[in-house]
Short mmCIF file of C-alpha atoms and ligand atoms in Angstrom, two decimals:
data_model
loop_
_atom_site.label_atom_id
_atom_site.label_comp_id
_atom_site.label_asym_id
_atom_site.label_seq_id
_atom_site.Cartn_x
_atom_site.Cartn_y
_atom_site.Cartn_z
CA MET A 1 179.29 51.46 167.75
CA ASN A 2 177.56 49.18 165.38
CA LYS A 3 175.44 46.95 167.68
CA THR A 4 174.20 44.10 165.55
CA ILE A 5 172.21 41.05 166.49
CA GLU A 6 175.00 38.90 164.91
CA LYS A 7 177.52 40.24 167.38
CA ILE A 8 175.19 39.56 170.33
CA VAL A 9 174.53 36.02 169.01
CA SER A 10 178.21 35.33 168.70
CA LEU A 11 179.05 36.66 172.23
CA CYS A 12 176.13 34.59 173.63
CA LYS A 13 177.54 31.43 172.18
CA GLN A 14 181.18 32.09 173.10
CA ARG A 15 180.53 33.01 176.67
CA GLY A 16 177.87 30.39 177.26
CA PHE A 17 174.62 32.44 177.38
CA VAL A 18 172.65 30.90 174.52
CA TYR A 19 173.31 27.99 172.13
CA GLN A 20 171.36 26.77 169.12
CA SER A 21 169.34 23.75 170.08
CA SER A 22 170.72 20.32 168.94
CA GLU A 23 173.74 21.96 167.38
CA ILE A 24 175.67 18.65 166.84
CA TYR A 25 172.71 17.48 164.70
CA GLY A 26 172.73 20.61 162.56
CA GLY A 27 170.40 22.58 164.80
CA PHE A 28 166.66 22.51 165.40
CA GLY A 29 164.65 25.45 164.11
CA ALA A 30 163.80 28.30 166.41
CA VAL A 31 164.59 26.52 169.68
CA TYR A 32 167.52 27.63 171.86
CA ASP A 33 169.25 26.30 174.86
CA TYR A 34 170.51 28.45 177.74
CA GLY A 35 174.09 27.85 178.87
CA PRO A 36 175.72 28.35 182.22
CA LEU A 37 175.60 32.17 182.11
CA GLY A 38 172.28 32.32 180.23
CA VAL A 39 170.40 30.24 182.78
CA GLU A 40 171.68 32.41 185.60
CA LEU A 41 170.70 35.62 183.81
CA LYS A 42 167.32 34.30 182.85
CA ASN A 43 166.58 33.08 186.38
CA ASN A 44 167.67 36.42 187.85
CA ILE A 45 165.31 38.35 185.53
CA ALA A 46 162.47 35.91 186.27
CA ASN A 47 163.12 36.12 190.02
CA TYR A 48 162.89 39.90 189.99
CA TRP A 49 159.66 39.70 188.07
CA TRP A 50 158.28 37.17 190.48
CA LYS A 51 159.26 39.21 193.48
CA GLU A 52 157.84 42.43 191.97
CA MET A 53 154.52 40.62 191.48
CA THR A 54 154.05 38.30 194.42
CA GLN A 55 156.25 39.78 197.18
CA ILE A 56 155.72 43.52 196.58
CA HIS A 57 152.01 43.13 195.91
CA GLU A 58 150.16 41.67 198.87
CA ASN A 59 147.20 41.01 196.65
CA ILE A 60 149.03 38.99 193.95
CA VAL A 61 149.75 35.32 194.42
CA GLY A 62 151.58 32.74 192.31
CA LEU A 63 150.47 29.63 190.37
CA ASP A 64 152.13 26.89 188.37
CA SER A 65 149.56 25.22 186.10
CA GLY A 66 150.20 22.33 183.69
CA ILE A 67 151.34 22.79 180.06
CA LEU A 68 148.78 20.20 178.96
CA MET A 69 145.21 21.10 179.77
CA HIS A 70 141.69 19.91 178.84
CA PRO A 71 141.38 20.57 175.01
CA LYS A 72 138.10 22.32 175.50
CA ILE A 73 140.01 25.18 177.15
CA TRP A 74 141.43 26.04 173.76
CA GLU A 75 137.95 26.07 172.16
CA ALA A 76 136.70 28.36 174.87
CA SER A 77 139.66 30.71 174.64
CA GLY A 78 139.35 31.01 170.82
CA HIS A 79 142.71 29.51 170.05
CA ILE A 80 141.34 26.65 168.09
CA GLY A 81 139.11 28.94 166.02
CA GLU A 82 141.20 32.12 165.86
CA PHE A 83 144.87 31.50 166.59
CA HIS A 84 145.96 31.45 162.97
CA ASP A 85 148.62 33.19 160.93
CA PRO A 86 148.22 33.47 157.16
CA LEU A 87 150.95 31.61 155.30
CA VAL A 88 152.26 32.07 151.78
CA ASP A 89 154.96 30.16 149.86
CA CYS A 90 157.06 31.26 146.93
CA LYS A 91 156.67 28.55 144.33
CA GLN A 92 159.93 29.58 142.68
CA CYS A 93 162.42 29.38 145.70
CA LYS A 94 160.14 27.68 148.30
CA SER A 95 160.57 30.50 150.76
CA ARG A 96 157.81 30.83 153.30
CA TYR A 97 156.27 33.98 154.66
CA ARG A 98 153.65 35.34 156.99
CA ALA A 99 151.34 36.95 154.50
CA ASP A 100 150.74 39.96 156.70
CA GLU A 101 154.46 40.72 156.53
CA LEU A 102 154.37 41.00 152.70
CA SER A 103 151.09 42.78 152.19
CA ASP A 104 148.70 44.81 154.36
CA ASN A 105 145.75 43.34 152.63
CA ILE A 106 146.00 39.61 153.05
CA ASN A 107 142.55 38.96 151.62
CA SER A 108 143.30 40.64 148.33
CA GLU A 109 143.55 38.49 145.21
CA LYS A 110 146.68 40.31 144.22
CA TRP A 111 149.25 37.68 145.14
CA ASP A 112 150.28 37.32 141.53
CA LYS A 113 151.74 40.85 141.78
CA ILE A 114 153.88 40.24 144.91
CA LYS A 115 157.58 39.97 144.57
CA CYS A 116 159.48 37.39 146.63
CA PRO A 117 161.92 39.21 148.91
CA LYS A 118 164.36 36.27 148.62
CA CYS A 119 164.58 35.30 144.90
CA GLY A 120 163.07 38.51 143.55
CA VAL A 121 160.61 36.71 141.25
CA THR A 122 157.15 38.28 140.95
CA GLY A 123 153.87 36.41 140.69
CA MET A 124 154.92 33.05 142.14
CA MET A 125 153.28 33.43 145.59
CA THR A 126 150.58 30.98 146.59
CA SER A 127 147.34 32.40 148.02
CA PRO A 128 147.41 32.86 151.84
CA ARG A 129 146.45 29.73 153.76
CA GLN A 130 145.44 29.91 157.40
CA PHE A 131 147.78 28.03 159.72
CA ASN A 132 147.06 27.30 163.40
CA LEU A 133 149.95 28.09 165.63
CA MET A 134 149.22 25.43 168.30
CA PHE A 135 151.31 22.33 168.61
CA LYS A 136 149.11 19.26 168.82
CA THR A 137 149.96 16.07 170.65
CA GLN A 138 148.27 12.86 171.50
CA VAL A 139 147.32 11.73 175.05
CA GLY A 140 147.28 7.93 175.59
CA PRO A 141 149.39 5.08 174.19
CA VAL A 142 147.26 4.34 171.11
CA GLU A 143 147.55 7.07 168.62
CA GLU A 144 144.22 6.37 166.75
CA SER A 145 141.98 6.31 169.84
CA GLY A 146 143.96 8.82 171.88
CA GLU A 147 142.73 12.29 172.76
CA THR A 148 144.19 15.22 171.09
CA ALA A 149 145.86 17.75 173.43
CA TYR A 150 147.70 20.93 172.77
CA LEU A 151 150.93 22.40 174.17
CA ARG A 152 149.69 25.62 175.71
CA PRO A 153 150.30 28.73 173.48
CA GLU A 154 150.06 31.02 176.51
CA THR A 155 150.15 30.52 180.28
CA ALA A 156 147.16 32.78 180.81
CA GLN A 157 144.41 30.20 180.41
CA GLY A 158 145.87 28.14 183.24
CA ILE A 159 145.24 31.19 185.48
CA TYR A 160 141.61 31.75 184.33
CA VAL A 161 140.53 28.11 184.85
CA ASN A 162 141.98 28.10 188.31
CA TYR A 163 140.95 31.65 189.37
CA GLN A 164 137.97 30.50 191.54
CA LEU A 165 140.11 27.82 193.33
CA VAL A 166 142.84 30.37 193.99
CA GLN A 167 140.34 32.99 195.24
CA GLY A 168 138.63 30.37 197.40
CA SER A 169 141.81 29.19 199.11
CA THR A 170 143.29 32.65 199.65
CA ARG A 171 140.09 34.59 200.31
CA MET A 172 141.45 37.47 198.30
CA LYS A 173 139.07 40.29 197.47
CA ILE A 174 138.92 42.08 194.19
CA PRO A 175 141.14 43.57 192.91
CA PHE A 176 143.63 40.70 193.07
CA GLY A 177 146.12 39.12 190.78
CA ILE A 178 147.63 35.76 189.93
CA ALA A 179 151.06 35.51 188.45
CA GLN A 180 152.64 32.58 186.54
CA ILE A 181 155.96 31.87 184.79
CA GLY A 182 156.13 28.99 182.44
CA LYS A 183 156.79 27.57 179.06
CA ALA A 184 154.51 28.30 176.07
CA PHE A 185 154.71 26.91 172.51
CA ARG A 186 153.82 28.40 169.20
CA ASN A 187 154.42 26.88 165.84
CA GLU A 188 155.66 30.15 164.41
CA ILE A 189 155.74 30.20 160.59
CA ILE A 190 158.86 32.24 160.57
CA ALA A 191 160.95 32.29 163.65
CA ARG A 192 163.72 34.85 163.55
CA ASN A 193 165.89 37.33 165.38
CA PHE A 194 167.54 34.84 167.70
CA ILE A 195 165.62 34.36 170.90
CA PHE A 196 163.16 37.06 170.06
CA ARG A 197 160.73 34.70 168.30
CA THR A 198 161.05 31.01 169.01
CA ARG A 199 158.74 28.03 168.96
CA GLU A 200 159.27 27.16 172.63
CA PHE A 201 159.60 30.16 175.00
CA GLU A 202 158.73 31.26 178.53
CA GLN A 203 156.11 33.68 179.46
CA MET A 204 155.66 35.72 182.68
CA GLU A 205 152.03 36.56 182.89
CA MET A 206 150.02 38.29 185.62
CA GLN A 207 146.26 38.43 185.37
CA TYR A 208 144.64 41.08 187.49
CA PHE A 209 140.99 40.63 188.36
CA VAL A 210 139.02 43.89 188.77
CA LYS A 211 135.58 45.20 189.18
CA PRO A 212 134.06 46.11 185.75
CA GLY A 213 134.16 49.90 185.60
CA ASN A 214 137.53 50.09 187.38
CA ASP A 215 139.33 48.45 184.40
CA ASP A 216 140.41 51.69 182.66
CA LYS A 217 142.05 53.05 185.81
CA GLU A 218 143.76 49.77 186.58
CA MET A 219 145.11 49.65 183.02
CA ILE A 220 146.76 53.06 183.51
CA ASP A 221 148.33 51.91 186.77
CA TRP A 222 149.72 48.70 185.32
CA LYS A 223 151.18 50.40 182.28
CA GLU A 224 153.13 52.66 184.51
CA LYS A 225 154.27 49.91 186.86
CA ARG A 226 155.43 47.69 184.03
CA LYS A 227 157.37 50.46 182.34
CA LYS A 228 159.12 51.22 185.60
CA PHE A 229 160.23 47.61 185.93
CA TYR A 230 162.29 47.75 182.68
CA ILE A 231 163.98 51.06 183.66
CA GLU A 232 164.43 50.80 187.38
CA THR A 233 164.66 47.04 188.02
CA LEU A 234 166.33 45.81 184.87
CA GLY A 235 168.41 48.92 184.33
CA ILE A 236 167.42 49.43 180.74
CA ASP A 237 167.98 52.91 179.28
CA LYS A 238 164.60 54.67 179.23
CA LYS A 239 165.27 56.02 175.73
CA HIS A 240 165.06 52.46 174.48
CA ILE A 241 161.60 51.70 175.94
CA ARG A 242 158.33 52.98 174.54
CA PHE A 243 154.56 52.12 174.42
CA HIS A 244 152.68 51.22 171.29
CA GLU A 245 148.91 51.19 171.39
CA HIS A 246 147.11 48.63 169.28
CA GLY A 247 144.74 50.24 166.71
CA GLU A 248 141.41 48.71 165.79
CA ASP A 249 142.92 46.45 163.16
CA GLU A 250 145.54 45.03 165.59
CA LEU A 251 143.35 44.34 168.61
CA ALA A 252 143.09 40.67 169.48
CA HIS A 253 139.58 39.17 169.57
CA TYR A 254 139.54 39.28 173.39
CA ALA A 255 140.82 42.81 174.05
CA LYS A 256 139.09 46.14 174.66
CA GLU A 257 142.39 48.00 174.87
CA ALA A 258 146.00 46.86 174.33
CA TRP A 259 149.42 48.34 174.64
CA ASP A 260 152.78 46.88 173.84
CA ILE A 261 155.92 47.73 175.68
CA GLU A 262 158.54 47.91 172.92
CA TYR A 263 162.34 47.89 173.07
CA ASP A 264 164.62 49.40 170.54
CA PHE A 265 166.29 46.12 169.39
CA PRO A 266 169.18 46.20 166.83
CA PHE A 267 166.50 45.02 164.30
CA GLY A 268 164.06 47.77 165.22
CA TRP A 269 161.40 48.55 167.81
CA SER A 270 159.63 45.39 168.75
CA GLU A 271 157.24 44.10 171.40
CA VAL A 272 158.56 42.66 174.64
CA GLU A 273 155.39 42.69 176.68
CA GLY A 274 151.69 43.15 176.15
CA ILE A 275 149.32 44.91 178.55
CA HIS A 276 145.70 44.02 177.63
CA ASN A 277 142.26 44.76 178.97
CA ARG A 278 140.70 41.38 178.25
CA THR A 279 137.32 42.33 179.83
CA ASP A 280 135.27 39.38 180.98
CA PHE A 281 135.81 37.65 177.64
CA ASP A 282 137.87 34.61 178.97
CA LEU A 283 135.76 34.02 182.07
CA SER A 284 132.50 34.24 180.19
CA ARG A 285 133.72 31.83 177.58
CA HIS A 286 134.87 29.37 180.24
CA GLU A 287 131.48 29.71 182.00
CA GLN A 288 129.80 28.85 178.70
CA PHE A 289 132.09 25.94 177.80
CA SER A 290 132.47 24.40 181.26
CA GLY A 291 128.87 25.02 182.39
CA LYS A 292 130.25 26.26 185.74
CA ASN A 293 129.30 29.60 187.38
CA LEU A 294 132.51 31.55 187.56
CA LYS A 295 131.06 34.75 188.99
CA TYR A 296 132.69 36.46 191.95
CA PHE A 297 130.61 37.51 194.91
CA ASP A 298 131.56 41.10 195.91
CA GLN A 299 130.76 41.48 199.63
CA ILE A 300 131.23 45.20 199.44
CA SER A 301 128.67 45.95 196.80
CA ASN A 302 126.71 42.76 197.54
CA GLU A 303 126.57 41.70 193.89
CA ARG A 304 127.82 38.86 191.69
CA TYR A 305 129.70 39.54 188.54
CA LEU A 306 132.41 38.29 186.17
CA PRO A 307 135.57 40.26 186.92
CA TYR A 308 137.30 42.10 184.18
CA ILE A 309 140.91 41.10 183.64
CA ILE A 310 143.95 43.34 183.05
CA GLU A 311 146.79 41.18 181.81
CA THR A 312 150.49 41.89 181.76
CA SER A 313 152.13 39.33 179.53
CA ALA A 314 155.89 39.39 178.98
CA GLY A 315 158.20 37.04 177.17
CA LEU A 316 161.17 36.12 179.49
CA ASN A 317 163.46 35.31 176.47
CA ARG A 318 162.60 38.59 174.74
CA MET A 319 163.14 40.38 177.99
CA MET A 320 166.54 38.76 178.31
CA LEU A 321 167.45 39.75 174.75
CA ALA A 322 166.46 43.37 175.47
CA VAL A 323 168.68 43.28 178.60
CA LEU A 324 171.58 41.77 176.63
CA ALA A 325 171.22 44.21 173.80
CA ASP A 326 171.06 47.20 176.17
CA ALA A 327 174.01 46.03 178.08
CA TYR A 328 176.22 45.30 175.07
CA TRP A 329 179.03 47.81 174.71
CA GLU A 330 182.20 47.89 172.62
CA ASP A 331 184.77 49.86 174.52
CA THR A 332 186.84 50.77 171.47
CA ASP A 333 189.28 52.86 173.50
CA ASN A 334 190.37 49.74 175.38
CA ASN A 335 189.63 47.20 172.61
CA ARG A 336 187.20 45.13 174.69
CA THR A 337 183.56 44.15 174.67
CA VAL A 338 181.58 44.69 177.87
CA LEU A 339 178.21 43.61 179.01
CA ARG A 340 177.18 46.41 181.24
CA LEU A 341 174.55 44.42 183.16
CA HIS A 342 173.15 45.75 186.41
CA PRO A 343 175.04 43.87 189.19
CA LYS A 344 171.78 42.49 190.60
CA ILE A 345 170.98 40.57 187.38
CA ALA A 346 174.57 39.71 186.31
CA PRO A 347 175.07 35.96 186.30
CA PHE A 348 178.21 36.16 188.47
CA LYS A 349 178.90 39.11 190.83
CA ALA A 350 182.66 38.77 190.98
CA VAL A 351 185.66 36.89 189.70
CA ILE A 352 188.42 36.12 192.23
CA CYS A 353 191.96 35.90 190.85
CA PRO A 354 195.23 35.13 192.46
CA LEU A 355 197.81 37.33 190.59
CA ILE A 356 200.03 34.29 190.16
CA LYS A 357 199.50 30.62 190.69
CA LYS A 358 202.06 30.22 193.56
CA ASP A 359 203.35 31.79 196.86
CA GLY A 360 200.07 30.97 198.68
CA LEU A 361 198.01 33.39 196.57
CA PRO A 362 195.57 30.67 195.34
CA ASP A 363 194.83 29.68 198.90
CA LYS A 364 194.16 33.25 199.99
CA ALA A 365 191.87 33.70 196.92
CA ARG A 366 190.04 30.44 197.68
CA SER A 367 189.42 31.59 201.31
CA ILE A 368 187.71 34.74 199.92
CA MET A 369 185.67 32.58 197.59
CA GLU A 370 184.48 30.52 200.62
CA VAL A 371 183.24 33.70 202.36
CA LEU A 372 181.42 35.08 199.29
CA LYS A 373 179.84 32.07 197.70
CA PRO A 374 177.06 31.40 200.15
CA HIS A 375 175.83 34.94 199.42
CA PHE A 376 175.95 35.14 195.60
CA ASN A 377 177.60 33.55 192.55
CA VAL A 378 181.31 34.10 192.22
CA LEU A 379 183.98 32.62 190.06
CA TYR A 380 187.54 31.58 190.66
CA ASP A 381 190.00 32.09 187.75
CA GLN A 382 193.74 31.62 187.72
CA GLN A 383 194.19 30.91 183.99
CA GLY A 384 196.18 33.35 181.85
CA SER A 385 197.24 36.93 182.28
CA ILE A 386 195.27 39.04 184.74
CA GLY A 387 194.24 41.38 181.83
CA LYS A 388 192.84 38.52 179.80
CA ARG A 389 190.97 37.19 182.87
CA TYR A 390 189.33 40.59 183.40
CA TYR A 391 188.35 40.94 179.78
CA ARG A 392 186.74 37.51 179.72
CA GLN A 393 184.62 38.54 182.67
CA ASP A 394 183.80 41.91 181.07
CA GLU A 395 182.15 39.89 178.25
CA ALA A 396 180.25 37.85 180.79
CA GLY A 397 178.98 40.96 182.54
CA THR A 398 180.68 40.20 185.77
CA PRO A 399 180.77 43.65 187.68
CA TYR A 400 183.71 43.07 189.99
CA GLY A 401 187.23 41.59 189.76
CA ILE A 402 188.99 40.77 193.01
CA THR A 403 192.78 40.29 192.80
CA VAL A 404 194.89 38.79 195.48
CA ASP A 405 198.60 39.72 195.29
CA HIS A 406 201.62 39.52 197.58
CA GLN A 407 200.53 42.53 199.57
CA SER A 408 197.28 40.67 200.36
CA LEU A 409 199.23 38.24 202.42
CA GLU A 410 200.81 41.01 204.46
CA ASP A 411 197.90 43.47 205.11
CA ASN A 412 194.70 41.47 204.20
CA THR A 413 193.76 43.80 201.36
CA VAL A 414 192.89 43.10 197.67
CA THR A 415 192.27 45.19 194.62
CA LEU A 416 188.63 45.52 193.63
CA ARG A 417 188.19 46.30 189.88
CA HIS A 418 185.07 47.85 188.54
CA ARG A 419 183.97 46.40 185.20
CA ASP A 420 182.71 49.52 183.39
CA THR A 421 185.33 52.03 184.45
CA GLN A 422 188.17 49.56 185.05
CA LYS A 423 188.94 51.72 188.08
CA GLN A 424 190.69 49.71 190.87
CA ASP A 425 190.45 50.25 194.66
CA ARG A 426 192.57 48.75 197.33
CA ILE A 427 190.16 47.44 200.00
CA ASP A 428 190.25 45.38 203.17
CA ILE A 429 189.07 41.78 202.54
CA ASN A 430 186.59 42.03 205.35
CA ASN A 431 184.77 44.85 203.46
CA ILE A 432 184.29 42.94 200.14
CA LEU A 433 181.05 41.27 201.04
CA GLY A 434 179.39 44.51 202.23
CA ILE A 435 180.50 46.52 199.14
CA ILE A 436 179.18 43.92 196.67
CA GLN A 437 175.97 43.37 198.60
CA LYS A 438 175.31 47.09 198.64
CA SER A 439 175.49 47.23 194.83
CA LEU A 440 172.89 44.45 194.48
CA ILE A 441 170.00 46.47 195.70
P1 ATP B 501 154.02 38.78 168.37
O1 ATP B 501 153.10 39.88 167.82
O2 ATP B 501 155.41 39.26 168.48
O3 ATP B 501 153.85 37.47 167.73
P2 ATP B 501 152.02 38.50 170.33
O4 ATP B 501 151.36 39.78 170.35
O5 ATP B 501 151.46 37.28 169.64
O6 ATP B 501 153.56 38.64 169.89
P3 ATP B 501 151.30 37.75 172.96
O7 ATP B 501 150.35 36.73 172.61
O8 ATP B 501 150.74 39.07 173.51
O9 ATP B 501 152.34 38.08 171.83
O10 ATP B 501 152.33 37.17 174.06
C1 ATP B 501 152.83 37.91 175.12
C2 ATP B 501 154.33 37.96 175.12
O11 ATP B 501 154.93 36.63 174.91
C3 ATP B 501 154.96 38.75 173.95
O12 ATP B 501 154.94 40.11 174.28
C4 ATP B 501 156.36 38.14 173.78
O13 ATP B 501 157.22 38.79 174.71
C5 ATP B 501 156.09 36.75 174.18
N1 ATP B 501 156.04 35.92 172.99
C6 ATP B 501 155.01 35.69 172.17
N2 ATP B 501 155.38 34.87 171.15
C7 ATP B 501 156.64 34.59 171.33
C8 ATP B 501 157.60 33.77 170.59
N3 ATP B 501 157.27 33.11 169.47
N4 ATP B 501 158.86 33.75 171.05
C9 ATP B 501 159.28 34.40 172.13
N5 ATP B 501 158.38 35.13 172.87
C10 ATP B 501 157.17 35.24 172.47
#
């Protein structure tokens, strides 16, 4: 099977997972909208992440901080000074590139020797210019006298600047974590690969505050836990997940050690999540810039110190793309496309179909719908042949098809069709809820 990103994009549009933003106006670069199925899938993934962090771990709590924050935060974090990508333009065809994608040595003077990958002309590249990735905006009604603010490029800083308040109100002792899901914005020079790299996206970040000296051990633990999440919770094939360690030249200015969790996307292995040992870099910078003492008092060792931070930082949209790519399957024997999503993250758990639109079958099907819908998302479909109805739902990733026929009226049974195998069982209507619920664990 040739699993291409184009096929996934097309299925996402047709079935209502993801649309290009502002499509009727010709689209808006690198921003996407999530349709009826997409929003359910995205929420399901986010909910599992949230549960894994804040419900399973007694020492991790949640936070929802603002997108706009005091501009000094971005000076302290290093984003104003360091959050740049080098940009080059081809003077011939006006294509734009991130310099580091065209040459390893972006400081070299050799841009007159570089060939444009698009038009093929050599020697027309501009020298690299540094380009800050943060979106600026203006606070206050009068543009000239207003204060500049930034749309946050990561959710992490909201956690750092609130860490003492959270610790104070929860009385948590080190080690403890704070988790947050929210939008982040980066004015990416080249946004590509569908929802992999966009200018507006969602991050799921957890910052784990540890005693300096325990950071290496915590890093090992969190790497293992996070890998497990992809395989056991999201149901991604373990052959498609790997770690990549950042070498000296890749390490961000704040990191002592960094690992990416990568997924084998149709366009190659790429980062979905970063796990970083940020040391006390962020808290010490915020101490310096805010003038506030951010040290933690450790009652066990009777000392004050700035905790080290182990960060797990995942892109929700990238994670969803990994889930979609992994689930995508062309069943050539049966001429159908299937999203083999784990039932627990599938947008809809079952489709309920009366075999025909008369003889009381729709009423019976609706009565099943009423029983199931308080528990999970189900759909009712009476349009078209039963085979077409099933295939539509295979593409949507719906794991079960429930069909009501004339026998259902006599003995209160239905057929339960399994998406991946297309196997059908005859079951008692009273058992449907239990069977589906069991598969959602
Ligand atoms: P990349 O190298 O791909 O630009 P990064 O190393 O800058 O990513 P981080 O700053 O570590 O990324 O951000 C953490 C996570 O946020 C990434 O692993 C990714 O899943 C997500 N992310 C970052 N930038 C984008 C983007 N432009 N679009 C979608 N997700 C993103």
